[in-house]
Tab-separated table of C-alpha atoms in Angstrom:
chain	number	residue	atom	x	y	z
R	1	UNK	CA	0.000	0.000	0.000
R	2	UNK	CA	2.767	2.571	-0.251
R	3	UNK	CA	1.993	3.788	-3.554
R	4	UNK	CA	-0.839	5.666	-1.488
R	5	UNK	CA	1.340	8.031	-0.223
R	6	UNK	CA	2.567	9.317	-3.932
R	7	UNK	CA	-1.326	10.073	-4.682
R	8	UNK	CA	-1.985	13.281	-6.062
R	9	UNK	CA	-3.733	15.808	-4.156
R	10	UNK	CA	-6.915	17.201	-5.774
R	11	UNK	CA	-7.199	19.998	-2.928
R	12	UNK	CA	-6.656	23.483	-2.398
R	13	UNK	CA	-7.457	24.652	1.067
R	14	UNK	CA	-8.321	28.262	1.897
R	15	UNK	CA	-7.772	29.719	-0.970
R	16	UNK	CA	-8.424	33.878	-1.092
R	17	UNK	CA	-10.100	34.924	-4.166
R	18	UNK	CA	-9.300	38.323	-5.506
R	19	UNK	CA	-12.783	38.989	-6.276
R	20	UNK	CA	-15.137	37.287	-3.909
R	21	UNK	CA	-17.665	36.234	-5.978
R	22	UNK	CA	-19.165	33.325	-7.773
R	23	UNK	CA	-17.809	34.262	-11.340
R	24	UNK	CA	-13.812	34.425	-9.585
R	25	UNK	CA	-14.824	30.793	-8.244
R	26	UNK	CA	-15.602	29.274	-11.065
R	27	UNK	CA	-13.172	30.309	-13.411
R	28	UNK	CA	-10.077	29.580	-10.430
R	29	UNK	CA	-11.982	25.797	-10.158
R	30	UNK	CA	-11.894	25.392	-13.913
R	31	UNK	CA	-8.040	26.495	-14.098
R	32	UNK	CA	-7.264	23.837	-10.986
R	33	UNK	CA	-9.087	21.155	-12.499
R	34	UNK	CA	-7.983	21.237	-16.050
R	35	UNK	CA	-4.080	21.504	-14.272
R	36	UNK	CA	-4.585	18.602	-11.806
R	37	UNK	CA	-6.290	16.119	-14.715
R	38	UNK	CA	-4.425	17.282	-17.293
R	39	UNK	CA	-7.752	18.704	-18.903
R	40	UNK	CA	-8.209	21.342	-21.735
R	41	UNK	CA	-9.147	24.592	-19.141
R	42	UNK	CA	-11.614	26.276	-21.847
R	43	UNK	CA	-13.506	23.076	-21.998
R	44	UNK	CA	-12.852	22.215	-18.416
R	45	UNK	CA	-14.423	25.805	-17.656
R	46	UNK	CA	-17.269	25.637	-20.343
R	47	UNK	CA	-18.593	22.651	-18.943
R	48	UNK	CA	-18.265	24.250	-15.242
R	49	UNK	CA	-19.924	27.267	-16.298
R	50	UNK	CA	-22.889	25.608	-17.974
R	51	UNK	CA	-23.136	23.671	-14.588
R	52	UNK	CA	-23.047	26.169	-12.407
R	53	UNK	CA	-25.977	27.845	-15.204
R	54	UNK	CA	-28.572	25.211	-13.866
R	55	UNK	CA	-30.317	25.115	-10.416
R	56	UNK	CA	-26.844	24.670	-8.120
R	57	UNK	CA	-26.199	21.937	-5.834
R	58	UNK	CA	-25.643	22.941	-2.290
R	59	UNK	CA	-25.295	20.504	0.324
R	60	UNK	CA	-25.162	21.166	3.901
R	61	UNK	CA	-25.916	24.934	3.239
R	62	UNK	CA	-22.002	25.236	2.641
R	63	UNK	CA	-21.018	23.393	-0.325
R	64	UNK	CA	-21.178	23.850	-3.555
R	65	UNK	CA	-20.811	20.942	-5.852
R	66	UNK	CA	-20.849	20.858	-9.703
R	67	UNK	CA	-19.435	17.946	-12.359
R	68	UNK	CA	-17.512	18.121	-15.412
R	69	UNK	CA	-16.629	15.218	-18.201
R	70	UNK	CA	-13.614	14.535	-20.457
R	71	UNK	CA	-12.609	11.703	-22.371
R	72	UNK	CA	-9.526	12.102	-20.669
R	73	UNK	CA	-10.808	10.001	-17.381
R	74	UNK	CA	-12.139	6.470	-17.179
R	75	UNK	CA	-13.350	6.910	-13.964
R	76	UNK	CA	-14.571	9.594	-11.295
R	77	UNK	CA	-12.035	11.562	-9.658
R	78	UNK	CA	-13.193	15.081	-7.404
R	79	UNK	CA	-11.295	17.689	-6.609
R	80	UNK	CA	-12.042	20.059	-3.596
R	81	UNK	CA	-11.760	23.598	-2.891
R	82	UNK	CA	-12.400	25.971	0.026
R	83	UNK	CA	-12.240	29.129	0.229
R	84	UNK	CA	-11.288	31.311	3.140
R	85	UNK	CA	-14.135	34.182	2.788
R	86	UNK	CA	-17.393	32.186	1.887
R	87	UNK	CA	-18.905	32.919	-1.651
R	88	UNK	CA	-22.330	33.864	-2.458
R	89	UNK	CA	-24.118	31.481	-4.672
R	90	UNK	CA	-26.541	31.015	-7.101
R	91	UNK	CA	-29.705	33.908	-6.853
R	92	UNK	CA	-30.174	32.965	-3.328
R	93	UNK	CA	-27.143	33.961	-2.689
R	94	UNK	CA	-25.734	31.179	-0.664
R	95	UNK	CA	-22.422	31.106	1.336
R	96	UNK	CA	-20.344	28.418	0.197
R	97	UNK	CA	-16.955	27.892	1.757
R	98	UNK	CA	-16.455	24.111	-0.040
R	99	UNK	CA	-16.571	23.602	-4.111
R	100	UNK	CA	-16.612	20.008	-5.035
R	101	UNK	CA	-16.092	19.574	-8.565
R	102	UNK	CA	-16.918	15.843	-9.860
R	103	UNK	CA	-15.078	14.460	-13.251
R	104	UNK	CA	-16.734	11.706	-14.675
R	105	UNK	CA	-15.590	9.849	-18.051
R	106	UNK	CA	-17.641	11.271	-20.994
R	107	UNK	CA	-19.626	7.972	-21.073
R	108	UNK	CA	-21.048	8.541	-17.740
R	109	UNK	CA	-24.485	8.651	-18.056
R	110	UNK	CA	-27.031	10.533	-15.809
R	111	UNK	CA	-26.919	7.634	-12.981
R	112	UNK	CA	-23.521	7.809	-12.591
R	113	UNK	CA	-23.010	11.489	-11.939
R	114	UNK	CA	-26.310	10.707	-9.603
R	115	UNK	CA	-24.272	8.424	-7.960
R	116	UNK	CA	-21.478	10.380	-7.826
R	117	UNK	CA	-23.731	13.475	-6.523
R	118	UNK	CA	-25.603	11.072	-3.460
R	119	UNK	CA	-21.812	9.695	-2.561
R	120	UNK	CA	-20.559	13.277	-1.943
R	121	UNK	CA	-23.309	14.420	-0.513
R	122	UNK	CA	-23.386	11.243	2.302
R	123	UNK	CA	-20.281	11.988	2.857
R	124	UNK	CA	-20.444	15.669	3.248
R	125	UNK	CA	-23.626	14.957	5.724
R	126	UNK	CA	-21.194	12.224	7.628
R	127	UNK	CA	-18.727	15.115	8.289
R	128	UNK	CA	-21.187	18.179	8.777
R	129	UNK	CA	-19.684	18.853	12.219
R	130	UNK	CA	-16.009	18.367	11.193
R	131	UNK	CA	-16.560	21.074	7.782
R	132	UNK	CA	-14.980	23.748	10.013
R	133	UNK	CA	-11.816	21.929	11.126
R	134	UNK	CA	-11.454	20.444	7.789
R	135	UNK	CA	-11.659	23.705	5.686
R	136	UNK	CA	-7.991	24.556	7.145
R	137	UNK	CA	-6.606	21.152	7.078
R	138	UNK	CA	-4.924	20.349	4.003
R	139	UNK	CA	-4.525	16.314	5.145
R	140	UNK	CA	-7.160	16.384	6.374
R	141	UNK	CA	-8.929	17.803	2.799
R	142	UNK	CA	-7.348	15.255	1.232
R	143	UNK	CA	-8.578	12.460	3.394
R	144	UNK	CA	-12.499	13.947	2.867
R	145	UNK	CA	-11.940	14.351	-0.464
R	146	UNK	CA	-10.331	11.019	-1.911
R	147	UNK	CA	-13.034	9.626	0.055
R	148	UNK	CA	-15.898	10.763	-2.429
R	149	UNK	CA	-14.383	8.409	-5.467
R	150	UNK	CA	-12.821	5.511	-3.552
């Protein structure tokens, strides 16, 4: 089990956006996640935008989660942001201080990103009252989020 240790990180822990908002967000999620998977970022960000165009998913009143494909991936990975000042989402203006973004293969049909969707959000619910120590806590973020694809 040693080759554990040499996983990749697909975190960034309180991370200070220039411009608070949801727009700054997006695009800094898009750039991470095309650079960790080795994605195209216009495409990467394209597909997050559209996403985050549709009713948003926010679980636990705190996290933000959206999903991207590319036919780069043959199976789900996540990567998982938060962000030091929370963000105000969607109309309702939500403050988010996580941003999950799923990548699913582009054959994944609409019951796998379901799938995907219920896993995170079970475990999200499992750790409600450990959100605030994790937000800070890069192992920790790691831990919480390789645990949403294994």
């Amino acid at each position: 089990m040693l080759f554990k240790i040499f996983r990749k990180n697909h975190t960034t822990a309180n991370v200070e956006l220039k411009d608070n908002n949801q727009l700054s967000a997006l695009k800094l999620a898009a750039e991470k996640t095309a650079d960790e998977f080795g994605l195209d970022a216009q495409t990467v960000q394209s597909s997050l935008f559209a996403s985050a165009a549709q009713e948003p998913t926010i679980l636990n009143d705190r996290v933000v989660y959206m999903f991207v494909t590319s036919d780069k991936k043959h199976k789900a990975h996540s990567m998982t942001l938060t962000f030091k000042n929370p963000v105000a989402w969607g109309n309702d203006r939500i403050p988010v201080d996580y941003m999950i973004v799923g990548v699913l293969p582009d054959g994944a049909g609409q019951e796998d990103a379901d799938q995907l969707k219920e896993h995170i959000a079970n475990k999200v619910n499992e750790n409600a009252d450990k959100l605030d120590d994790i937000r800070f806590n890069d192992s920790e973020l790691n831990k919480f989020n390789q645990s949403f694809t294994e």
